[in-house]
CSV table of C-alpha atoms and ligand atoms in Angstrom, one decimal:
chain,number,residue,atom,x,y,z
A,1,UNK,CA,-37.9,65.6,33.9
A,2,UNK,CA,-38.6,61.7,34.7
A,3,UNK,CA,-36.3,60.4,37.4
A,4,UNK,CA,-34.0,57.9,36.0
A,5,UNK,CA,-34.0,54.7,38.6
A,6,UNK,CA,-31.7,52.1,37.5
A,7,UNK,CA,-32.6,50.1,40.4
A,8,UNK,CA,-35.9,49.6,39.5
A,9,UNK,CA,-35.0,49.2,35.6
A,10,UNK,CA,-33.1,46.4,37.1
A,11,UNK,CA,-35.9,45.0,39.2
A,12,UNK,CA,-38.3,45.0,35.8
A,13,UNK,CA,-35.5,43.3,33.9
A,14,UNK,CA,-34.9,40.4,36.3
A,15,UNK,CA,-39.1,40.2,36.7
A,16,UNK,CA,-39.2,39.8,33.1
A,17,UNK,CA,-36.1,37.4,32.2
A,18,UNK,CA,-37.8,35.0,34.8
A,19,UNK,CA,-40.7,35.0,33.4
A,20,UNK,CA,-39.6,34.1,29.8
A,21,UNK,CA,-40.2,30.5,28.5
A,22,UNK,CA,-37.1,29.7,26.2
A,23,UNK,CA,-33.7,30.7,25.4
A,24,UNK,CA,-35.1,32.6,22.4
A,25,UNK,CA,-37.2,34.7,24.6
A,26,UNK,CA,-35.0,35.6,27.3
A,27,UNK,CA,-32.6,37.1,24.2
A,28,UNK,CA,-35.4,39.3,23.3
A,29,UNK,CA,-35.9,40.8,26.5
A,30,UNK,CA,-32.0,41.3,27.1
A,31,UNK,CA,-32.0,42.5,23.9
A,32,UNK,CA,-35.0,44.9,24.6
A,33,UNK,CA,-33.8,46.3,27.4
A,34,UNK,CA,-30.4,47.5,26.4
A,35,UNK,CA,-31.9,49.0,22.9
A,36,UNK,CA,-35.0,50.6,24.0
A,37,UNK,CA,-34.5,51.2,28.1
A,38,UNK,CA,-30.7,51.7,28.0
A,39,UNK,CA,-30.2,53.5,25.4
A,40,UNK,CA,-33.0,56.4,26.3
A,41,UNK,CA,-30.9,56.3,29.7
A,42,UNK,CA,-27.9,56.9,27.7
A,43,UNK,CA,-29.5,59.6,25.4
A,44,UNK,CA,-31.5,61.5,28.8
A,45,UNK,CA,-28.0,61.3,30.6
A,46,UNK,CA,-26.7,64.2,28.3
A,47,UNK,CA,-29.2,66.4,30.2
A,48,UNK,CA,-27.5,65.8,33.7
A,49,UNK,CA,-25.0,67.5,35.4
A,50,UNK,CA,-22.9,67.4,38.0
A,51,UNK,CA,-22.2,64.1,40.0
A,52,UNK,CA,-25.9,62.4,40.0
A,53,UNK,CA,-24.8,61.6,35.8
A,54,UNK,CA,-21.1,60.1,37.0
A,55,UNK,CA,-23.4,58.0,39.2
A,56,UNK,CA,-26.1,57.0,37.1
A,57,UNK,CA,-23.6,56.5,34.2
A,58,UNK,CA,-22.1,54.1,36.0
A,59,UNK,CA,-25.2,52.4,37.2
A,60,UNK,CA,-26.4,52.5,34.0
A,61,UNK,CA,-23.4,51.0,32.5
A,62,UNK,CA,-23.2,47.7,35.2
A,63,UNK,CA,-26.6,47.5,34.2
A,64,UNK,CA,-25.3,46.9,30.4
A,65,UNK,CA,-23.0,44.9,31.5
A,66,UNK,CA,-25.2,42.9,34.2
A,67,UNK,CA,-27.6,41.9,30.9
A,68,UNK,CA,-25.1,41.0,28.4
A,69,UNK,CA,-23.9,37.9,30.6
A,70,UNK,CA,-27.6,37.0,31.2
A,71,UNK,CA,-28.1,37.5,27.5
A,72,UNK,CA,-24.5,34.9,26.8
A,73,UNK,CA,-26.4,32.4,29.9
A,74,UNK,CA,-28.3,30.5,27.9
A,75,UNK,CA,-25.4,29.9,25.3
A,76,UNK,CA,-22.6,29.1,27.7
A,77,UNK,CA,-25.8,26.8,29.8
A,78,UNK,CA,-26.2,24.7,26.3
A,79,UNK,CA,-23.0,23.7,25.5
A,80,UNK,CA,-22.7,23.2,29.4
A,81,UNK,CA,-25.5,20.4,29.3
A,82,UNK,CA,-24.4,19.1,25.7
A,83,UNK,CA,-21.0,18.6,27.4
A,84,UNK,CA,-22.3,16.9,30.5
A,85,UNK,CA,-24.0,14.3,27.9
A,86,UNK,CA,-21.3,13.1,27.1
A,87,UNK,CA,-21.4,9.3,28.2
A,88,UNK,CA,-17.8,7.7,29.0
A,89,UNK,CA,-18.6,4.7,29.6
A,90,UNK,CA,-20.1,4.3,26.0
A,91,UNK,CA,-17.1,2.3,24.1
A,92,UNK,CA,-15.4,4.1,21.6
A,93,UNK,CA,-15.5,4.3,17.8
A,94,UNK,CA,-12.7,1.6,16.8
A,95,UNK,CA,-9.8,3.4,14.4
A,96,UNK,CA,-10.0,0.9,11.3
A,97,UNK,CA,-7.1,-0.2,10.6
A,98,UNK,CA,-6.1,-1.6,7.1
A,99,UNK,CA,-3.5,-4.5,7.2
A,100,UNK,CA,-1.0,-5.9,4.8
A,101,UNK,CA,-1.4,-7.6,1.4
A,102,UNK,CA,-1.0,-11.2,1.5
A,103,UNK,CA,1.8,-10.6,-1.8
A,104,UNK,CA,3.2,-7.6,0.2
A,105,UNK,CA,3.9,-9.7,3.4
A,106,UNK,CA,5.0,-13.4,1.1
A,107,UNK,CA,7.1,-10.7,-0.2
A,108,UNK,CA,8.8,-9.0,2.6
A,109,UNK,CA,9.7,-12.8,4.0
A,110,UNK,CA,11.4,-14.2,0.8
A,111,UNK,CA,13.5,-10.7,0.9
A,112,UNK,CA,14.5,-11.1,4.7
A,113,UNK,CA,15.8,-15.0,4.1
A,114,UNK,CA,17.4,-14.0,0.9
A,115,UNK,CA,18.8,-11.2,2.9
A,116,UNK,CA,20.3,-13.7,5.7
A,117,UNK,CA,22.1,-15.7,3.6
A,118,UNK,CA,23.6,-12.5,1.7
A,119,UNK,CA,21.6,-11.1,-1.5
A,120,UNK,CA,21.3,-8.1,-2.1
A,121,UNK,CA,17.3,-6.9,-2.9
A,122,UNK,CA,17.6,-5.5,-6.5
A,123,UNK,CA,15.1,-3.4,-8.7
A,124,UNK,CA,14.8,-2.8,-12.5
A,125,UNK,CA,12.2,-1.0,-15.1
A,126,UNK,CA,9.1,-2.7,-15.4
A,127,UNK,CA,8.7,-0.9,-18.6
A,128,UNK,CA,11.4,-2.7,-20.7
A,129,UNK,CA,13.7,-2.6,-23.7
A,130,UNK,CA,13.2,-5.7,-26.0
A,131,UNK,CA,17.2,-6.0,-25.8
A,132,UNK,CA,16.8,-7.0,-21.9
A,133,UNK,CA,13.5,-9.1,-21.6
A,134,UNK,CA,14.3,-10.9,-25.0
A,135,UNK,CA,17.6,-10.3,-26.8
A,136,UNK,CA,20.5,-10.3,-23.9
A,137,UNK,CA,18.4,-13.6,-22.3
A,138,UNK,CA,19.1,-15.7,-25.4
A,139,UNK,CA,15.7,-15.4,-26.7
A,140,UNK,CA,16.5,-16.0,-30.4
A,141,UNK,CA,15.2,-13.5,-33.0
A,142,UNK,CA,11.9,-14.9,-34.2
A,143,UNK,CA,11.7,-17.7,-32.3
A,144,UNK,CA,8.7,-19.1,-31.7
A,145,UNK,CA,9.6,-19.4,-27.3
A,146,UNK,CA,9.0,-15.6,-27.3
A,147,UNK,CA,5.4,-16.4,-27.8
A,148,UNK,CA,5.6,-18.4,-24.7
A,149,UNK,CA,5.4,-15.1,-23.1
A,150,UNK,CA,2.5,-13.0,-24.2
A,151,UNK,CA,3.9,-10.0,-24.3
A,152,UNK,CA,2.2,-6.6,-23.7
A,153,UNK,CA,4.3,-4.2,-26.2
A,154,UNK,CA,4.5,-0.3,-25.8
A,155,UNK,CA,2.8,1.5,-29.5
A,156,UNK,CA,5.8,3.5,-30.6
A,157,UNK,CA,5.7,5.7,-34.0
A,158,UNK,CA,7.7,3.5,-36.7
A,159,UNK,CA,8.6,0.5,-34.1
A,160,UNK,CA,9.8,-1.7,-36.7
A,161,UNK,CA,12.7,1.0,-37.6
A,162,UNK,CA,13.8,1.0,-34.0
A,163,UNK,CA,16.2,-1.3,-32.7
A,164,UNK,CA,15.6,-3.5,-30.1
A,165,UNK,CA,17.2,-1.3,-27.2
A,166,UNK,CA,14.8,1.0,-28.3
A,167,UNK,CA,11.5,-1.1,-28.9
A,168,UNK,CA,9.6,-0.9,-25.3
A,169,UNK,CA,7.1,-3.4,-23.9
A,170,UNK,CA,6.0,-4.3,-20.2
A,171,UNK,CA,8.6,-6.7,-18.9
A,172,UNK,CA,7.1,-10.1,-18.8
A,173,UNK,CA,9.2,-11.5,-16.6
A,174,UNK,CA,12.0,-10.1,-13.4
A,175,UNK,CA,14.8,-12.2,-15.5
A,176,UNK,CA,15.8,-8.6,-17.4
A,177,UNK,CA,17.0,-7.6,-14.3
A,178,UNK,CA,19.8,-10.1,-14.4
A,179,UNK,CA,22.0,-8.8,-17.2
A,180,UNK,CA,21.4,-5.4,-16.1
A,181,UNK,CA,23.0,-5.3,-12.9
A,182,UNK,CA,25.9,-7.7,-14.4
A,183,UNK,CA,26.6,-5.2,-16.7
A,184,UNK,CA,27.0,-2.5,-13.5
A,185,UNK,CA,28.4,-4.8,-11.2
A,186,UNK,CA,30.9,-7.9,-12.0
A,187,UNK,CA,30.8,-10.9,-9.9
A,188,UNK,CA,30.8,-12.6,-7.8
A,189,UNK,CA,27.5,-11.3,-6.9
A,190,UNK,CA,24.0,-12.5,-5.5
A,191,UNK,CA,20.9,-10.9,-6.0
A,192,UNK,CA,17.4,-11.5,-5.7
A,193,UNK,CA,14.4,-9.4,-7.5
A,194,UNK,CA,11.1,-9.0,-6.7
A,195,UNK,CA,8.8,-7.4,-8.8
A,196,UNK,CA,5.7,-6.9,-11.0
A,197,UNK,CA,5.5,-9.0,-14.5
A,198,UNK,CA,3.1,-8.2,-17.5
A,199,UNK,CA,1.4,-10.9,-19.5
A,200,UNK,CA,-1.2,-10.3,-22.4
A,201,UNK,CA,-3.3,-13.2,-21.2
A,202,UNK,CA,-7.0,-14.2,-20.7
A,203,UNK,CA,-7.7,-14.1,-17.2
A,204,UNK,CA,-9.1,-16.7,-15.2
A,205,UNK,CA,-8.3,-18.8,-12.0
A,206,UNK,CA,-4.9,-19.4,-12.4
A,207,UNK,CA,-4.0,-16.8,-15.1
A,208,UNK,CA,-3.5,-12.6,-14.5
A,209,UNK,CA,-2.3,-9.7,-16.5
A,210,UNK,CA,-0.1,-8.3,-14.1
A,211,UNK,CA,1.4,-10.6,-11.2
A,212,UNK,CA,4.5,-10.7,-9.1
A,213,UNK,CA,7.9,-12.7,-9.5
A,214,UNK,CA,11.3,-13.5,-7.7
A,215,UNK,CA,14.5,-13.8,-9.7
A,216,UNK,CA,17.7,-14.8,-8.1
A,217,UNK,CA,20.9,-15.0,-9.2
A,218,UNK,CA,24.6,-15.9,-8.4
A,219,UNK,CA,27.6,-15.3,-10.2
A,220,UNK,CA,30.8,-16.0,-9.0
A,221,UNK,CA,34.2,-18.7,-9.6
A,222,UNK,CA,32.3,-22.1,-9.5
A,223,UNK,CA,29.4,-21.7,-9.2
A,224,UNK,CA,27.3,-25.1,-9.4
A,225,UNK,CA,24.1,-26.9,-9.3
A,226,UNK,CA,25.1,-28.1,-5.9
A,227,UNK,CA,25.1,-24.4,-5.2
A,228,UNK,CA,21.7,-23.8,-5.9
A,229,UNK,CA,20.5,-26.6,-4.4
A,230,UNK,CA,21.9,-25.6,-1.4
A,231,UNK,CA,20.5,-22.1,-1.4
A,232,UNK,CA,17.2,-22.9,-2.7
A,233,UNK,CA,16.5,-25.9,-0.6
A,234,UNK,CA,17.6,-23.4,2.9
A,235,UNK,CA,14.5,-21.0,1.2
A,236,UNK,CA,12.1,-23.6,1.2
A,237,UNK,CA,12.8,-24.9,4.8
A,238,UNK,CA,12.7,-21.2,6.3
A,239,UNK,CA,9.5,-20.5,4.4
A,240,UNK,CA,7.5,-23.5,4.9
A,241,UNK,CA,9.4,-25.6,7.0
A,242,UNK,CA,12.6,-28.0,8.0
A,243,UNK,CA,11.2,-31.1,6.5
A,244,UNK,CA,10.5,-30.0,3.2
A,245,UNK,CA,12.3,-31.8,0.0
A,246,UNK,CA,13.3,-30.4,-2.9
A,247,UNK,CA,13.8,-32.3,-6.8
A,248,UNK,CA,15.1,-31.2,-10.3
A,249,UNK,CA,13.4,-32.1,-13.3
A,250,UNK,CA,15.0,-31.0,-16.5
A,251,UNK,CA,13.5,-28.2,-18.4
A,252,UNK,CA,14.2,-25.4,-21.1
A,253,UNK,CA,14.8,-21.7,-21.0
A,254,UNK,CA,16.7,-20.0,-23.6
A,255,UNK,CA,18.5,-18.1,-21.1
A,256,UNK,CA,19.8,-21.1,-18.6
A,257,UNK,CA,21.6,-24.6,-19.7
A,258,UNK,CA,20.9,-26.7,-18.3
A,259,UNK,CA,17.6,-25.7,-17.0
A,260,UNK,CA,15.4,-27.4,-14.3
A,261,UNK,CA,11.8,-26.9,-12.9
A,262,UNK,CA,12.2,-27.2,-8.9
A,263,UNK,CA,9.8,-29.1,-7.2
A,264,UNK,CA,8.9,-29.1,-3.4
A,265,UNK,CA,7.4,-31.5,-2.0
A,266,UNK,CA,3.6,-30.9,-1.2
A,267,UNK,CA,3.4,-29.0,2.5
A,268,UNK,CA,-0.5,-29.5,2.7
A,269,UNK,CA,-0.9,-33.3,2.1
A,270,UNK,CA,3.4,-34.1,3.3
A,271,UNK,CA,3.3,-35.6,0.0
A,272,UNK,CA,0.5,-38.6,0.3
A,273,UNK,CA,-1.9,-36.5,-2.6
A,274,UNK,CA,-3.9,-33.8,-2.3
A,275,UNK,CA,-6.0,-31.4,-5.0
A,276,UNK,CA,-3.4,-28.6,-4.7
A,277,UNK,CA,-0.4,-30.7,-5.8
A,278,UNK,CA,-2.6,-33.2,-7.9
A,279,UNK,CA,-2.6,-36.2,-6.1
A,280,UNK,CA,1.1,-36.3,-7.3
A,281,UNK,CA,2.7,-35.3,-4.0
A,282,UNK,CA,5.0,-32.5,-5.7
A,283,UNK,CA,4.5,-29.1,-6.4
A,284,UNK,CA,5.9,-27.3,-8.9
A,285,UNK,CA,7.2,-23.7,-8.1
A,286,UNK,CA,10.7,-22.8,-9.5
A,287,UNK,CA,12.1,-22.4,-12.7
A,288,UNK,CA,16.1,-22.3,-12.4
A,289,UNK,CA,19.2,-23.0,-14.7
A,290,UNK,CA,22.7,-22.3,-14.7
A,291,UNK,CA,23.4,-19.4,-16.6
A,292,UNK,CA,23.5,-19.1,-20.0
A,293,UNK,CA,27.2,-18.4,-21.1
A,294,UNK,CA,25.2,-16.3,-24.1
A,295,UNK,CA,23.9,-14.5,-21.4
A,296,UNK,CA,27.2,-14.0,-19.9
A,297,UNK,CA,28.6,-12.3,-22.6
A,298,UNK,CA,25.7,-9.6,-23.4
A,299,UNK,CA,26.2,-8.5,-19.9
A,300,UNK,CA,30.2,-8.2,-20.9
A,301,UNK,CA,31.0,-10.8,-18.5
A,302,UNK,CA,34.0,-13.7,-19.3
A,303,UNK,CA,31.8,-17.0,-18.9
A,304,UNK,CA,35.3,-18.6,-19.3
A,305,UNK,CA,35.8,-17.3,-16.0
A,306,UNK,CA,32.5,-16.9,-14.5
A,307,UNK,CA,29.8,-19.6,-13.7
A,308,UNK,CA,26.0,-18.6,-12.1
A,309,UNK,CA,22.9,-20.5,-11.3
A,310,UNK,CA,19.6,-18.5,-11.8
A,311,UNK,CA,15.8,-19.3,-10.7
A,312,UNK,CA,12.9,-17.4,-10.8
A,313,UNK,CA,9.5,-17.8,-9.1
A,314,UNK,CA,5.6,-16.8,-9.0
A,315,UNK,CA,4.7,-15.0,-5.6
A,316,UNK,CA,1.2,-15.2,-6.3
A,317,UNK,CA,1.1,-19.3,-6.7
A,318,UNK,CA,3.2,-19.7,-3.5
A,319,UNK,CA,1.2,-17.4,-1.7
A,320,UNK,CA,-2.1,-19.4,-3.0
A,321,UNK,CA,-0.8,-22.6,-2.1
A,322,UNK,CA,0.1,-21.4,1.5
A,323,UNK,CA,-3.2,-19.9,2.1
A,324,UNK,CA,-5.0,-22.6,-0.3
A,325,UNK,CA,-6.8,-19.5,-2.1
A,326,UNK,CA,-7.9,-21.2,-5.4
A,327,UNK,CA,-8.6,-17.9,-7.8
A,328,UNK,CA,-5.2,-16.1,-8.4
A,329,UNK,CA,-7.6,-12.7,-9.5
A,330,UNK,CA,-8.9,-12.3,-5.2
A,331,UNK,CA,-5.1,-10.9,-5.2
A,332,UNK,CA,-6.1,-8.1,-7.2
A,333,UNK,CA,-10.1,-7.4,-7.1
A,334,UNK,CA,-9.5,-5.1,-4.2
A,335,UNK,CA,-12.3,-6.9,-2.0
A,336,UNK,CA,-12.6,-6.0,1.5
A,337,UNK,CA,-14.1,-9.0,2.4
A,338,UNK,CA,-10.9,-11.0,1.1
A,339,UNK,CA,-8.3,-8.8,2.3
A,340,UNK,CA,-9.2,-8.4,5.7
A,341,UNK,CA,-8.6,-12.4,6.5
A,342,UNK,CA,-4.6,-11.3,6.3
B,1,DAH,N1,11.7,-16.0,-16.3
B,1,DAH,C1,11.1,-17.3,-16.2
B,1,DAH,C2,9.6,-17.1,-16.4
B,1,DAH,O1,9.1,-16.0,-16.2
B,1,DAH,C3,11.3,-17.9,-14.9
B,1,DAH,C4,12.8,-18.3,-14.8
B,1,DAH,C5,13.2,-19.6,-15.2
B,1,DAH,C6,13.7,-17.5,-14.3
B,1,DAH,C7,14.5,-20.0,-15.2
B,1,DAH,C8,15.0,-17.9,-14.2
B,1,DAH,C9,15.4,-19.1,-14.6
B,1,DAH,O2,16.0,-17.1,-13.7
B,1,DAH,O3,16.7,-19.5,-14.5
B,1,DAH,O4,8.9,-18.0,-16.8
């Protein structure tokens, strides 16, 4: 019988493994020597007795053992180098970061000054009932001011047998939002809502379908003009700044009387003419009224007893004239390029 030396198995295996030229080879011989010489090893020590198999068995077996971690080297080696390659002082991939919408951020500043001086920040639907966008503001049936507002109306089967609670449409403006919460909450009360308003319009510079609004309002014993020219004056000084002036011009709104456009005065060209306020040295943002006692009473509340001053405002055109951005539609396009100035 051929003498088994596991010694010199060894010595042919380490002969071999250095003279192999790649990773790929060295696994081959590994792999060689503990399916073909190992395992005849194995198979011839059935045919051994006594203590020479316990020993060569053994030998055999750290043998096995000796040749799978060679065989593992070359993987554990690789990730080894691929790991030292790693260069640290290489600067690191910058985390991009996205930041916040100019309307977002106008928004969240009107809210916190409205806030300090003790308005509540108030929701409502901007899919709408015809009652609340038209009817409860005064808007009278037919009238030809509800085509002021393009309106964007909700298909419904047989509409024209609903009633007007019941005949939907995208609110075209925050003022809905007013009777609504009077008819939850009786005054005195002050609220302010920001939202998104709906207009069937062509779009163009100055024009979009969808843009955002502010509507205040405050209801209470005595309320007055001088009231709102108080509060909306203190907004215009903490948005812009101290020096800015405010004026009324009379206006119309079925849902205010008397109505009033507010002007600021221009806070690019301090009022000396410029191409965003028309050479005129005013801009007009606000539109504002005290409130109708109509609209009073379809929010069940006694204008007897009760007086309120409302306004409501364009986000979009104060944030333009702030950051002297001339096409309203930038807002909305979604353009990296545009967004990242904010
Ligand atoms: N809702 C009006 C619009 O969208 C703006 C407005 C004017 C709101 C006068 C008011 C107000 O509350 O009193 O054009």
């Amino acid at each position: 019988m051929k003498e088994i030396n596991i010694g010199k198995i060894k010595d042919r295996f380490s002969q071999e493994l250095k003279g192999a030229k790649s990773d790929n080879e060295k696994k081959k011989i590994c792999k060689k020597y503990i399916e073909d010489e190992l395992s005849s090893v194995f198979v011839l020590l059935k045919n051994i007795s006594g203590p020479k198999r316990a020993t060569i068995g053994k030998d055999a077996n750290n043998l096995k053992q000796f040749i799978l971690e060679k065989m593992n080297d070359g993987g554990e080696k690789k990730r080894e180098e691929r790991e030292e390659m790693i260069d640290v002082t290489l600067p690191g991939e910058s985390v991009k970061r996205g930041s916040i919408h100019p309307l977002t951020s106008l928004q969240e500043r009107c809210k916190r000054i409205f806030a300090n001086c003790g308005f509540s920040i108030i929701d409502g639907p901007e899919l709408e009932s015809e009652w609340y966008n038209f009817d409860a503001l005064n808007f009278k049936q037919d009238h030809p001011v509800r085509e002021m507002q393009d309106t964007l109306f909700i298909k419904q089967k047989n509409r024209e047998k609903l009633s007007s609670k019941e005949k939907l449409l995208m609110r075209t403006h925050t003022s809905p939002v007013q009777v609504r919460y009077m008819e939850k909450r009786k005054p005195p009360l002050r609220i302010i809502v920001p939202g998104r308003v709906f207009r069937n319009e062509a779009t163009d510079s100055s024009h979009e379908i969808n843009f955002y609004q502010i509507e205040g309002l405050m209801v209470g014993k005595k309320i007055s003009v001088a009231n709102f020219k108080a509060v909306i004056g203190y907004f215009f000084r903490q948005l812009f700044d101290s020096n800015i002036e405010i004026r009324l011009r009379p206006s119309f709104f079925p849902f205010t009387e008397p109505s009033f456009e507010v002007d600021v005065s221009c806070t690019i060209c301090n009022k000396r003419g410029c191409s965003v306020c028309k050479q005129t040295g005013w801009i007009e943002i606000v539109g504002a009224g005290m409130v109708h006692p109509n609209v009073l009473e379809s929010a069940k509340v006694d204008p007897t007893k009760f007086t309120g001053f409302a306004f409501g405002m364009g986000i979009d055109r104060i944030a333009m004239i702030e950051h002297k951005i001339d096409d309203i539609r930038l807002f909305y396009g979604g353009d990296l390029r545009f967004l990242k100035q904010f």
